[in-house]
Tab-separated table of C-alpha atoms in Angstrom:
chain	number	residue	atom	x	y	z
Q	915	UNK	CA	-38.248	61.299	-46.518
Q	916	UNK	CA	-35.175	62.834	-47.436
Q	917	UNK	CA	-35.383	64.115	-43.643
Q	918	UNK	CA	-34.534	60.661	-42.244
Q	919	UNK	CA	-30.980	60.081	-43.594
Q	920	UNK	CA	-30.053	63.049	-42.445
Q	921	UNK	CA	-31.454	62.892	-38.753
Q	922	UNK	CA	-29.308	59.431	-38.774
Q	923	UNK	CA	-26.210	60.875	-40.003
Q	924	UNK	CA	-26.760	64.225	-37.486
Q	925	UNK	CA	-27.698	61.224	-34.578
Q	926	UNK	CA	-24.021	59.545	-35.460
Q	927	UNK	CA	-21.940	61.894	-35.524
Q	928	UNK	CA	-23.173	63.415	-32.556
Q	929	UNK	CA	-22.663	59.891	-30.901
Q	930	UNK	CA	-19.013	60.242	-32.270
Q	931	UNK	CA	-18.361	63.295	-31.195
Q	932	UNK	CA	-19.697	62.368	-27.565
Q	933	UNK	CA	-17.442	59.326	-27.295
Q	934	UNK	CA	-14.733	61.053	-28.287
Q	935	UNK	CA	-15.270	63.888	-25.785
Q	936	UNK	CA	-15.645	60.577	-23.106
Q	937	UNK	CA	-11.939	59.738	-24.100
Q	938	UNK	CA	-10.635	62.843	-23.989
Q	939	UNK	CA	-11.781	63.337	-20.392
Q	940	UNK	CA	-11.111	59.416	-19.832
Q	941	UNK	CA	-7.520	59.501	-20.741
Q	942	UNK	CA	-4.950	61.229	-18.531
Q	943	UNK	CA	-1.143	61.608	-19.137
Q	944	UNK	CA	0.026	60.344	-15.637
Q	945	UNK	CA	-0.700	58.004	-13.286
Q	946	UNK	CA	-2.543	58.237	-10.144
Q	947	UNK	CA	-0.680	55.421	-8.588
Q	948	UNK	CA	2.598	53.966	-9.350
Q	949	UNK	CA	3.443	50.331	-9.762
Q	950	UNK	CA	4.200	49.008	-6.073
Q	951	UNK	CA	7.022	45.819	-5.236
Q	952	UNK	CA	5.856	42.699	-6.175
Q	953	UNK	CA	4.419	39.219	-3.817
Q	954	UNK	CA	6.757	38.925	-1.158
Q	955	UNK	CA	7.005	35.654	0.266
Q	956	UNK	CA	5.252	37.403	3.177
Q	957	UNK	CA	2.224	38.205	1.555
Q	958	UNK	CA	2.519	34.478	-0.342
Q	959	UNK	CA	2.101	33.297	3.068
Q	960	UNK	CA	-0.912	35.621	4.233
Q	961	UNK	CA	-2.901	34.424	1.135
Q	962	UNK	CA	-2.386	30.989	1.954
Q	963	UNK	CA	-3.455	31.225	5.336
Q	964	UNK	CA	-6.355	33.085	3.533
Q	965	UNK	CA	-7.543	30.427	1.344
Q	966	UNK	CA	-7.096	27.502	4.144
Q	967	UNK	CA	-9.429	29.333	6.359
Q	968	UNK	CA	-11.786	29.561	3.657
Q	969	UNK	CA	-11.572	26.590	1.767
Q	970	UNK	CA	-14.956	25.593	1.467
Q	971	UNK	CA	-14.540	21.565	-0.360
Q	972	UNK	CA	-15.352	20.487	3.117
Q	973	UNK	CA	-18.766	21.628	3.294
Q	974	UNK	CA	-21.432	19.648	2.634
Q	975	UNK	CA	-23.042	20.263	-0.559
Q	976	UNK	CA	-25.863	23.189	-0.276
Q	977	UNK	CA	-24.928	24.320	2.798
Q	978	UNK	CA	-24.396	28.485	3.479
Q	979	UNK	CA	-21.271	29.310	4.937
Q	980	UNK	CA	-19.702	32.580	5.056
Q	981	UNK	CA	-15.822	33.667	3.716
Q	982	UNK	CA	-13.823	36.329	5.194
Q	983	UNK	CA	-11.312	37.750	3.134
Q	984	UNK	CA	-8.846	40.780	4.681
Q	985	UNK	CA	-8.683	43.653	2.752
Q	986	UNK	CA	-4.589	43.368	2.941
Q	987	UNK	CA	-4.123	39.856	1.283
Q	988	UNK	CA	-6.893	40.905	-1.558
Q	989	UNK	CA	-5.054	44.467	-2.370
Q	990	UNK	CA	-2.159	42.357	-2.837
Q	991	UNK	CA	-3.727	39.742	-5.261
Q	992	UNK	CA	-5.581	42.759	-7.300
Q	993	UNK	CA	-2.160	44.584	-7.436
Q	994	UNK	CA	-0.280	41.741	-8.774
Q	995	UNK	CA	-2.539	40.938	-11.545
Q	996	UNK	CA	-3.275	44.832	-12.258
Q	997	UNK	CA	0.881	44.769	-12.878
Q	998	UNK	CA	0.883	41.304	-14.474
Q	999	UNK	CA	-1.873	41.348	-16.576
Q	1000	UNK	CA	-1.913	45.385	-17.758
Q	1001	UNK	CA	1.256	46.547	-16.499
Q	1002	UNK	CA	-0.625	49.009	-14.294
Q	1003	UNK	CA	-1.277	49.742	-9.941
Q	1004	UNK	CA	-4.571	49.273	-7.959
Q	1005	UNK	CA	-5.260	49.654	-4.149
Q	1006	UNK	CA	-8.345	48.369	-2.978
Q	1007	UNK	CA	-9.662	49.779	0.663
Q	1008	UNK	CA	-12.966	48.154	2.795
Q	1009	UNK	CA	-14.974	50.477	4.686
Q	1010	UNK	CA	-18.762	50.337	6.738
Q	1011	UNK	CA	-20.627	49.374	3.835
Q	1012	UNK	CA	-18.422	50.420	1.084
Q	1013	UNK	CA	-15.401	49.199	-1.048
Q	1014	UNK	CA	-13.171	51.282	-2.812
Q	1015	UNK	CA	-11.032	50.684	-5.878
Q	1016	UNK	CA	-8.277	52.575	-7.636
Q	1017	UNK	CA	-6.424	51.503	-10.634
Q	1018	UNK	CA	-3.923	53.065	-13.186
Q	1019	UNK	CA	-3.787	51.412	-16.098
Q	1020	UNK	CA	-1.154	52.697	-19.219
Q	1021	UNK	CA	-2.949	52.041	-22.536
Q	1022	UNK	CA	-1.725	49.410	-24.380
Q	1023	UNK	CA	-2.755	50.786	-28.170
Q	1024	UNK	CA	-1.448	54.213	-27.767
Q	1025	UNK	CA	1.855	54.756	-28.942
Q	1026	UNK	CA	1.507	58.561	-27.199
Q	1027	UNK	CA	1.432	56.701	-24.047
Q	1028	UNK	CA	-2.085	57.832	-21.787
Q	1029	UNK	CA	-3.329	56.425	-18.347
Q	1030	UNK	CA	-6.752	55.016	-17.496
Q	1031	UNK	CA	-6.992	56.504	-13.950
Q	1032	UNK	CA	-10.392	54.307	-12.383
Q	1033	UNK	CA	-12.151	54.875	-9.124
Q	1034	UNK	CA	-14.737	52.645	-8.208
Q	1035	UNK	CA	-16.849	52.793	-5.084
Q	1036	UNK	CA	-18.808	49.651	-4.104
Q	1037	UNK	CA	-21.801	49.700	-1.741
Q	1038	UNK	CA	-23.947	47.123	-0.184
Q	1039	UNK	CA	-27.535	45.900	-1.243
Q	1040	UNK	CA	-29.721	43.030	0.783
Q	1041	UNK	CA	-27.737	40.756	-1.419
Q	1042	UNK	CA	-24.739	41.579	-4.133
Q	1043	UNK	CA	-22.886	44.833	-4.390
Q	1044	UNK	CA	-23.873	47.678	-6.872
Q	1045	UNK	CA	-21.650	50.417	-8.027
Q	1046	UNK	CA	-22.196	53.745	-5.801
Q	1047	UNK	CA	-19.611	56.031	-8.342
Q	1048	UNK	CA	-17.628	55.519	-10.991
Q	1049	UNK	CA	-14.500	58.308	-12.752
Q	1050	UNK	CA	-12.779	57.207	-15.544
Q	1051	UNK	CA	-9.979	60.240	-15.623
Q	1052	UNK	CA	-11.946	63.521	-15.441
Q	1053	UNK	CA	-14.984	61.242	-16.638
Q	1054	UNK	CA	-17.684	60.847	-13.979
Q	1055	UNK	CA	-20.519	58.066	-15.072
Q	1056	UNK	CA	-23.337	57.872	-13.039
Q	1057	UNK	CA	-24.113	55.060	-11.666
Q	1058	UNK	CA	-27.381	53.682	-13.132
Q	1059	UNK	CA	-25.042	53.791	-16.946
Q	1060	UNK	CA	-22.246	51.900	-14.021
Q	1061	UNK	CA	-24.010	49.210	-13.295
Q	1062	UNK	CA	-25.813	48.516	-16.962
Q	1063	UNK	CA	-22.084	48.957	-18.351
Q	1064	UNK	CA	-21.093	46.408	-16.049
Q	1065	UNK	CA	-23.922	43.610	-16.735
Q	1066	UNK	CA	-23.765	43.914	-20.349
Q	1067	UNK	CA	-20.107	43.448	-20.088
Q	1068	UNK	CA	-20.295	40.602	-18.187
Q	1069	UNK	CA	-22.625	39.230	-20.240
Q	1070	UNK	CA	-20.752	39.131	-23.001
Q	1071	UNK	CA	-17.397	36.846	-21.742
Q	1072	UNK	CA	-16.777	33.934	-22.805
Q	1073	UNK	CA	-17.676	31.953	-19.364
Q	1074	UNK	CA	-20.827	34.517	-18.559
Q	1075	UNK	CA	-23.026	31.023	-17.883
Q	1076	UNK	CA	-20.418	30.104	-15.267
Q	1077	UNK	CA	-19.640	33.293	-13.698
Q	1078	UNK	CA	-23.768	33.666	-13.225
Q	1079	UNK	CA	-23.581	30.306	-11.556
Q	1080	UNK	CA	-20.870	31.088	-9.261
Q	1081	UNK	CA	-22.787	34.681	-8.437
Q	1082	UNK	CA	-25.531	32.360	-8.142
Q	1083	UNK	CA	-23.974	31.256	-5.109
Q	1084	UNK	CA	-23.532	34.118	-3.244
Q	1085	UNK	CA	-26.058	35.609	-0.954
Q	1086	UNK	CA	-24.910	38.683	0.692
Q	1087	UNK	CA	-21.713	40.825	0.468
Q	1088	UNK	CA	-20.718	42.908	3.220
Q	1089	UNK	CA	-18.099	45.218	3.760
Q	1090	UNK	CA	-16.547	46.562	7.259
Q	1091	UNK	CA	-12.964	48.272	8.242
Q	1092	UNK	CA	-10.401	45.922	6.034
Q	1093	UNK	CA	-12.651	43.109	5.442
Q	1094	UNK	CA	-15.114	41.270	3.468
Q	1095	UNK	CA	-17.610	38.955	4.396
Q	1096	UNK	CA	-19.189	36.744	1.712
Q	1097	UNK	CA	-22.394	34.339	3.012
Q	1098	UNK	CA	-22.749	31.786	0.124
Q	1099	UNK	CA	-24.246	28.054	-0.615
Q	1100	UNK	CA	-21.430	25.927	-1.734
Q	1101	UNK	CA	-22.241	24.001	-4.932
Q	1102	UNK	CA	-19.061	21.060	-4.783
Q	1103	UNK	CA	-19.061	20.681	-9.144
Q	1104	UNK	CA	-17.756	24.345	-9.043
Q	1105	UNK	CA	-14.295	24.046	-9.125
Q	1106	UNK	CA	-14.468	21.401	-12.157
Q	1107	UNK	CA	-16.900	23.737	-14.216
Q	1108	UNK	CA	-14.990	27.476	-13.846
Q	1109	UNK	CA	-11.878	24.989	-14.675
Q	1110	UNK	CA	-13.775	23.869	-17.966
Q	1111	UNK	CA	-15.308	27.646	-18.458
Q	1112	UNK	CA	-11.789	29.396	-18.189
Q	1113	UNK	CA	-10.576	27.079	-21.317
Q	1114	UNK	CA	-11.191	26.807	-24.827
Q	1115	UNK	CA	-11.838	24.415	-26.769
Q	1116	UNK	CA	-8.658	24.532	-28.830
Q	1117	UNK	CA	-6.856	25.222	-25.450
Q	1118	UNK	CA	-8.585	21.674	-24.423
Q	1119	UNK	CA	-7.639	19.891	-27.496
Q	1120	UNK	CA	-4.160	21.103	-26.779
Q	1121	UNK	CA	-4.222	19.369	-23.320
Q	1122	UNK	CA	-5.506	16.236	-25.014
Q	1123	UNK	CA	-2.719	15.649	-27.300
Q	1124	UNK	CA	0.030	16.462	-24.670
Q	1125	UNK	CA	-1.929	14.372	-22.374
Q	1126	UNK	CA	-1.672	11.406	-24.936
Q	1127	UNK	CA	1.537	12.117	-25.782
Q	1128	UNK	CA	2.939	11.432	-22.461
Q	1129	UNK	CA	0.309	8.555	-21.856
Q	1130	UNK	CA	2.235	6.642	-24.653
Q	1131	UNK	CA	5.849	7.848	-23.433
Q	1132	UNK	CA	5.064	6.558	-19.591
Q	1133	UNK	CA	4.195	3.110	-20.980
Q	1134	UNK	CA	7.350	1.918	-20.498
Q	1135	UNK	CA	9.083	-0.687	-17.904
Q	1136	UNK	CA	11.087	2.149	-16.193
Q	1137	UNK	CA	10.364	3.370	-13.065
Q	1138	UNK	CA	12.710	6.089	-13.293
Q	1139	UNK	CA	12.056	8.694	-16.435
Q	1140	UNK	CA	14.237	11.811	-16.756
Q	1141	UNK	CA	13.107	14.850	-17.282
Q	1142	UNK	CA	14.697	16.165	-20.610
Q	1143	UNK	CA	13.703	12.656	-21.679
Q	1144	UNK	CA	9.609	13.931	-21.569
Q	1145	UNK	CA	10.570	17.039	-22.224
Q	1146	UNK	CA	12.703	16.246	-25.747
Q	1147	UNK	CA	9.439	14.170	-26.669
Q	1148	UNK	CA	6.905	16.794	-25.983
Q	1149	UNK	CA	8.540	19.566	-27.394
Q	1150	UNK	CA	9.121	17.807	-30.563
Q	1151	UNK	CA	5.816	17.375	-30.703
Q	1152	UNK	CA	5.099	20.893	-30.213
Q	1153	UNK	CA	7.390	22.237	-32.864
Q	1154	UNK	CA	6.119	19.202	-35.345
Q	1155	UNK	CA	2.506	21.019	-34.774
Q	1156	UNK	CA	3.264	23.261	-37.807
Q	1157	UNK	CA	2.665	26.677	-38.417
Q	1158	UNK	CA	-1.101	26.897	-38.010
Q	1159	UNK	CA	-0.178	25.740	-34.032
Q	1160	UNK	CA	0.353	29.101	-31.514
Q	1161	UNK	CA	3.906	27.975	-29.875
Q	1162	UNK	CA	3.017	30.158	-27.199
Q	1163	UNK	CA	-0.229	28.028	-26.200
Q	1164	UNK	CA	1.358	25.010	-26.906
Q	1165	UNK	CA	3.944	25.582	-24.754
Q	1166	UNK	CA	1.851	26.481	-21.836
Q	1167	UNK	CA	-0.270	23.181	-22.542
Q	1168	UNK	CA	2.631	20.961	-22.379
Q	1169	UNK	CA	3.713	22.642	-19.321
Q	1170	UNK	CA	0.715	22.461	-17.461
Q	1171	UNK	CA	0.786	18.870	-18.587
Q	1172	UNK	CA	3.794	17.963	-17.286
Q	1173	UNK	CA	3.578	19.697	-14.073
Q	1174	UNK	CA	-0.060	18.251	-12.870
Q	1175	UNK	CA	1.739	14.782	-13.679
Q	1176	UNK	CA	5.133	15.224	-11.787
Q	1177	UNK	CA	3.052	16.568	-8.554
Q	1178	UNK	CA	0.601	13.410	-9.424
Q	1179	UNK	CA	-2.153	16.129	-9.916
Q	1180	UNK	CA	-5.583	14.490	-11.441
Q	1181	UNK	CA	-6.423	16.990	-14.234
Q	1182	UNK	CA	-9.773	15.569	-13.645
Q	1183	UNK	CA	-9.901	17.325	-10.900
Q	1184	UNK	CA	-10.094	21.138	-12.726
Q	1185	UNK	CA	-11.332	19.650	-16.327
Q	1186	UNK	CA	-14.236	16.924	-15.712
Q	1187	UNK	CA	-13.631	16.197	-19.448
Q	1188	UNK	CA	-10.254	14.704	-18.770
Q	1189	UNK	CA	-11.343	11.357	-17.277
Q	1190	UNK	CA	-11.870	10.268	-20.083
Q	1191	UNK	CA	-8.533	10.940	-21.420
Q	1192	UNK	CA	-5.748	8.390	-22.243
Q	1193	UNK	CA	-4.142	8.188	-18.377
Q	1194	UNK	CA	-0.041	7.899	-18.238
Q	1195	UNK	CA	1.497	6.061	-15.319
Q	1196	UNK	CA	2.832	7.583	-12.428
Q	1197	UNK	CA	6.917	7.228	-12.899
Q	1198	UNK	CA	9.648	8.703	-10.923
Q	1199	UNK	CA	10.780	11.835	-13.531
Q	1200	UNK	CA	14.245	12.930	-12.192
Q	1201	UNK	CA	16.197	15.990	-12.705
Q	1202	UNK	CA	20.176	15.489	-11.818
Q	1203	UNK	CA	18.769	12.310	-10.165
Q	1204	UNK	CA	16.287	13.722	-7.816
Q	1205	UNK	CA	12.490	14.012	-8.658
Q	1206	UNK	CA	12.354	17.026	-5.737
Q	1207	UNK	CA	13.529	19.123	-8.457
Q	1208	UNK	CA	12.020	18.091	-11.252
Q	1209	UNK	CA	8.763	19.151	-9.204
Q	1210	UNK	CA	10.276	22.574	-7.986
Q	1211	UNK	CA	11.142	23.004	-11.997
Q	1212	UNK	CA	7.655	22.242	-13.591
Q	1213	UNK	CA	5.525	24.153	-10.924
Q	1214	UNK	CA	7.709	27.196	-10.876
Q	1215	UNK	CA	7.662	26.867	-15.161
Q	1216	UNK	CA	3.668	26.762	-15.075
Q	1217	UNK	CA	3.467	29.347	-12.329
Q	1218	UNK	CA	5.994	31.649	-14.828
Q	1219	UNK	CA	4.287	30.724	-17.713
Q	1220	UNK	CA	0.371	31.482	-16.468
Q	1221	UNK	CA	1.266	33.880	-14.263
Q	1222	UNK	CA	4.599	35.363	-13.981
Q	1223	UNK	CA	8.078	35.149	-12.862
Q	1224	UNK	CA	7.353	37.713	-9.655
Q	1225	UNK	CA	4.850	34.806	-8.380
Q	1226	UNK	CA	6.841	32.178	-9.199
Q	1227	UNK	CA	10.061	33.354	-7.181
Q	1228	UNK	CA	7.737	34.499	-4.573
Q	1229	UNK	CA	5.950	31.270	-4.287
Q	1230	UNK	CA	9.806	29.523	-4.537
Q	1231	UNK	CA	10.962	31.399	-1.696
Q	1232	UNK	CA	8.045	30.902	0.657
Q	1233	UNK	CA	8.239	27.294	0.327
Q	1234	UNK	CA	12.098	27.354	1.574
Q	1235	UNK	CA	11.333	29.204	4.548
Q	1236	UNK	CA	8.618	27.020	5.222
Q	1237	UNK	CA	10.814	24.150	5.381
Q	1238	UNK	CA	13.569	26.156	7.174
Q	1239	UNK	CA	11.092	25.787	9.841
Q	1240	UNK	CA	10.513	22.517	10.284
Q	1241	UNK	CA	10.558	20.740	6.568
Q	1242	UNK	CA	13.273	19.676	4.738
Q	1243	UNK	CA	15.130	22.902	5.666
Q	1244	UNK	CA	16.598	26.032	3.286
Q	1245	UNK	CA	17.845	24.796	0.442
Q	1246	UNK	CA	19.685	26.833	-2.070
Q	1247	UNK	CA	19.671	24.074	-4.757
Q	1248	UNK	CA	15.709	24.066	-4.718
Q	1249	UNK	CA	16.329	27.604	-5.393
Q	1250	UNK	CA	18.285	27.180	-8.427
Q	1251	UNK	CA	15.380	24.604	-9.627
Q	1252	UNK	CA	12.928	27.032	-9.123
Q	1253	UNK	CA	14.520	30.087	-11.246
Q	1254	UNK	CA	15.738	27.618	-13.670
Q	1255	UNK	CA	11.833	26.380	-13.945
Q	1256	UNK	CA	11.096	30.300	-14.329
Q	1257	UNK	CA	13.177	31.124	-16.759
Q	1258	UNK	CA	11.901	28.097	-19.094
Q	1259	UNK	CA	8.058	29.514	-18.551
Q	1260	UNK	CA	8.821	32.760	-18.791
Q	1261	UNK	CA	10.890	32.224	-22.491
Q	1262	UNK	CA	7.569	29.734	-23.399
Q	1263	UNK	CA	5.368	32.661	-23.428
Q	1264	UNK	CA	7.899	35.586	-24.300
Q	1265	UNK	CA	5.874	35.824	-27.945
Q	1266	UNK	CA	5.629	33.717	-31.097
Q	1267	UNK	CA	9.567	33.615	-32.141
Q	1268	UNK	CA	11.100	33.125	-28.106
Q	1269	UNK	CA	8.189	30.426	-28.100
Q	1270	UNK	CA	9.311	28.192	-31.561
Q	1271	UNK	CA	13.113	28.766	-30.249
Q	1272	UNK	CA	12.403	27.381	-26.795
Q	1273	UNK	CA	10.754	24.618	-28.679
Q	1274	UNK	CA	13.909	23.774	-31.178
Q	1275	UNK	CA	16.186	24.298	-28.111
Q	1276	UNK	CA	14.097	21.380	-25.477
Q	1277	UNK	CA	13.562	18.800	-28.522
Q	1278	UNK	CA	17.233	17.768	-28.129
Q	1279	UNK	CA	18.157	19.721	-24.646
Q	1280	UNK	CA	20.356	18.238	-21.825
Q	1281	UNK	CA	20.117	18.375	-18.459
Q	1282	UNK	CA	23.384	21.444	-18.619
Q	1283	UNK	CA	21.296	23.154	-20.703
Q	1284	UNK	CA	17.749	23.950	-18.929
Q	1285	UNK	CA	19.153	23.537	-15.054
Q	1286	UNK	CA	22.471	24.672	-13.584
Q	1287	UNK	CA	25.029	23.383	-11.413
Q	1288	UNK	CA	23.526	22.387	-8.107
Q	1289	UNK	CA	26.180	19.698	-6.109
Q	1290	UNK	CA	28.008	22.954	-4.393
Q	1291	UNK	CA	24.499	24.871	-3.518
Q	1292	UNK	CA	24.073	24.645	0.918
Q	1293	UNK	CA	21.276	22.556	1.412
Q	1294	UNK	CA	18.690	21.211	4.204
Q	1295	UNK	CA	19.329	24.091	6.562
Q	1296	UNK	CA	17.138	25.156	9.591
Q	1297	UNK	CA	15.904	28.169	10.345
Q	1298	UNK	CA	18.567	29.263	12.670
Q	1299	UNK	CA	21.293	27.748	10.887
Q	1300	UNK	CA	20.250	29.398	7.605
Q	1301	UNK	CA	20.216	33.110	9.866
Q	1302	UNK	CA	23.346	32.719	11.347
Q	1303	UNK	CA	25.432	31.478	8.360
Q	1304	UNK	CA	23.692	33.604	5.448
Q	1305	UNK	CA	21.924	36.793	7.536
Q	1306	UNK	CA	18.490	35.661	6.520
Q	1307	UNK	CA	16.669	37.223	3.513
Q	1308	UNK	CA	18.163	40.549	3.652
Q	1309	UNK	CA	22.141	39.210	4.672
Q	1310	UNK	CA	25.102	39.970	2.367
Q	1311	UNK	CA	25.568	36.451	2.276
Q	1312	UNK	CA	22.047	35.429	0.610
Q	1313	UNK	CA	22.494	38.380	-1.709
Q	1314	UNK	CA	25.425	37.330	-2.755
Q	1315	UNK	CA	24.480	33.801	-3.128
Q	1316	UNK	CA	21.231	34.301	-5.234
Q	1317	UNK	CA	23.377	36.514	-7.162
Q	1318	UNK	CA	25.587	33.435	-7.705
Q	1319	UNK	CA	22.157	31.576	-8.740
Q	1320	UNK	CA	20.718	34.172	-11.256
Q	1321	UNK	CA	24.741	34.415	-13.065
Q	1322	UNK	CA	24.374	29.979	-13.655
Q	1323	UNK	CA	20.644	30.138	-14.694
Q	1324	UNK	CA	21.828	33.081	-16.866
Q	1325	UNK	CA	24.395	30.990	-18.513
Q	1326	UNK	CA	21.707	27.929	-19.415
Q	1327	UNK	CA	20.947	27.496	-23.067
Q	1328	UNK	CA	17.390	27.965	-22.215
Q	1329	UNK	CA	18.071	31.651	-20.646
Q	1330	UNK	CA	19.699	32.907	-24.057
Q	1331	UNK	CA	18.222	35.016	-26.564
């Protein structure tokens, strides 16, 4: 009997001694591939086009339709959240059959830095993708342990029941030379139920109280409603939440809440729960009188604050050469709204102390304090106009007008430290 123990305690620390032969060969000291330049507006507008072509809320329900996505415009996508989300690189490559991925990925424990270096090859079944290979560093897992790896894993998130449904929708996966086709039965309550999934339940309660809070602040005989005016009321809120409240996911929730109400956005849309939320009444929320920047603000803060400042400029920019070509025209002054809208989102989720700051500083802010200067900005400007007086993207003149920008947003009480 005495036999047992011992075969256990021989059986772990074999098993130890295995996994920690797996990360030695698993962990590299350099990168394989090296952070690349962020979105360009460029590449904001190939996604775009992307997504419209592929936009499927027009199908009847139950129908199978097929989605072709370009291998450029989803390299791009994986890239940005491979830097955003884990400060790492990825390239992704289609080929007859196959699909190739490549990440490097620093580790985010180790204080003796170390690289996750991942290659992943794809191939195609009669229906979804399985892994072919799969290195880890100098670690090569076949592909049976792969693909179990991968299952269990997924099994285990926190919205496995909807990501099975939404697998549950594809049929076939194919890859050819930079492109993937994806044959699928559109289910039309998908978009409301990933929107529920990819929340939590405290992260829903959060968007309930904002969501009250400004329901009771809209009641009001004004039609008008400045900004700093919801933003003072919410904030106090926020920082009245106490200590057992996360500032940073507080933040984010009145955000979000603001900017789905400025762009008259129906949160019921994404969270089916919501209907049945208190509803505030559309008003006019200004920002030095105009409500145009009040929405370039609160979009560019939520994009900052759930995604990043490199998509939010990115997404800034393409919208102003968009309208250089037949909108409103290049406006500088949107410009300033949008990094001033950054900056806020970006010091919202900057960690616990930046968070409870930004929340002190927007109780009682002023319009001079979260958005610069704007009255001397060039505005409305077409497309030629804006080429010949400022060089387009890459002129002296731009440059030295953003530069202009970034030194006023820079000066804002809601940029310091």
């Amino acid at each position: 009997m005495k036999s047992i123990p011992n075969r256990i305690l021989w059986l772990g620390c074999l098993l130890l001694a295995l996994l920690m032969i797996a990360g030695l060969l698993a962990i590299e000291d350099t990168p394989q591939l090296n952070p690349r330049a962020n979105l360009s507006p460029s590449q904001i507008a190939k996604v775009k086009r992307l997504l419209e072509r592929n936009d499927p809320r027009r199908l009847p329900v139950g129908s199978v339709a097929q989605a072709v996505l370009g291998q450029e415009e989803l390299d791009s996508a994986l890239n940005y959240a491979a830097n955003h989300y884990a400060r790492g690189a990825s390239r992704l490559m289609f080929e007859q059959g196959k699909a190739r991925i490549q990440a490097s990925l620093p580790l985010p424990w180790s204080r003796l830095g170390g690289f996750l270096n991942v290659r992943i090859e794809l191939t195609e079944t009669d229906s979804l993708p399985e892994i072919g290979a799969l290195t880890v560093g100098r670690l090569v897992l076949p592909s049976f342990i792969a693909n179990g790896i991968l299952k269990s894993g997924l099994s285990m998130i926190p919205v496995a029941a909807e990501w099975r449904q939404l697998v549950g929708m594809v049929k076939k996966v194919r890859f050819s030379t930079r492109r993937m086709v994806v044959t699928y039965t559109w289910r039309g309550d998908l978009q409301a139920q990933l929107g529920s999934a990819l929340l939590s339940d405290d992260e829903l309660g959060q968007l309930l109280f904002y969501q009250t809070r400004l329901a009771e602040l809209t009641r009001t005989g004004r039609y008008t409603i400045g900004l700093t005016t919801l933003l003072n009321a919410l904030f106090q809120s926020a920082a009245q939440r106490g200590e057992q409240a996360d500032p940073v996911r507080e933040n984010r929730a009145a955000i979000r809440v603001l900017a789905f109400y400025v762009t008259q956005k129906d949160l019921g849309q994404l969270i089916p729960a919501s209907k049945h939320w208190p509803r505030p009444v559309w008003r006019r929320v200004v920002l030095q009188n105009r409500d145009d920047f009040t929405k370039h603000y609160l979009v560019s803060a939520l994009l900052a604050a759930d995604a990043g400042s490199p998509l939010a400029n990115a997404v800034g920019l393409y919208k102003e050469i968009q309208d250089s070509r037949g909108g409103s025209g290049f406006s500088f002054s949107d410009l300033a709204a949008d990094r001033a809208g950054t900056q806020m989102g970006n010091r919202a989720v900057a960690g616990e102390q930046a968070a409870k700051a930004l929340q002190k500083l927007l109780a009682v802010a002023a319009e001079p304090d979260i958005m610069p200067e704007t009255a001397d900005l060039p505005e409305f400007m077409p497309e030629a106009e804006f080429k010949r007086r400022y060089g387009g993207l890459t002129g002296d003149a731009y440059q030295n007008m953003m530069a202009e920008i970034e030194r006023r947003v820079a000066a804002l009480a809601v940029s310091r430290e």
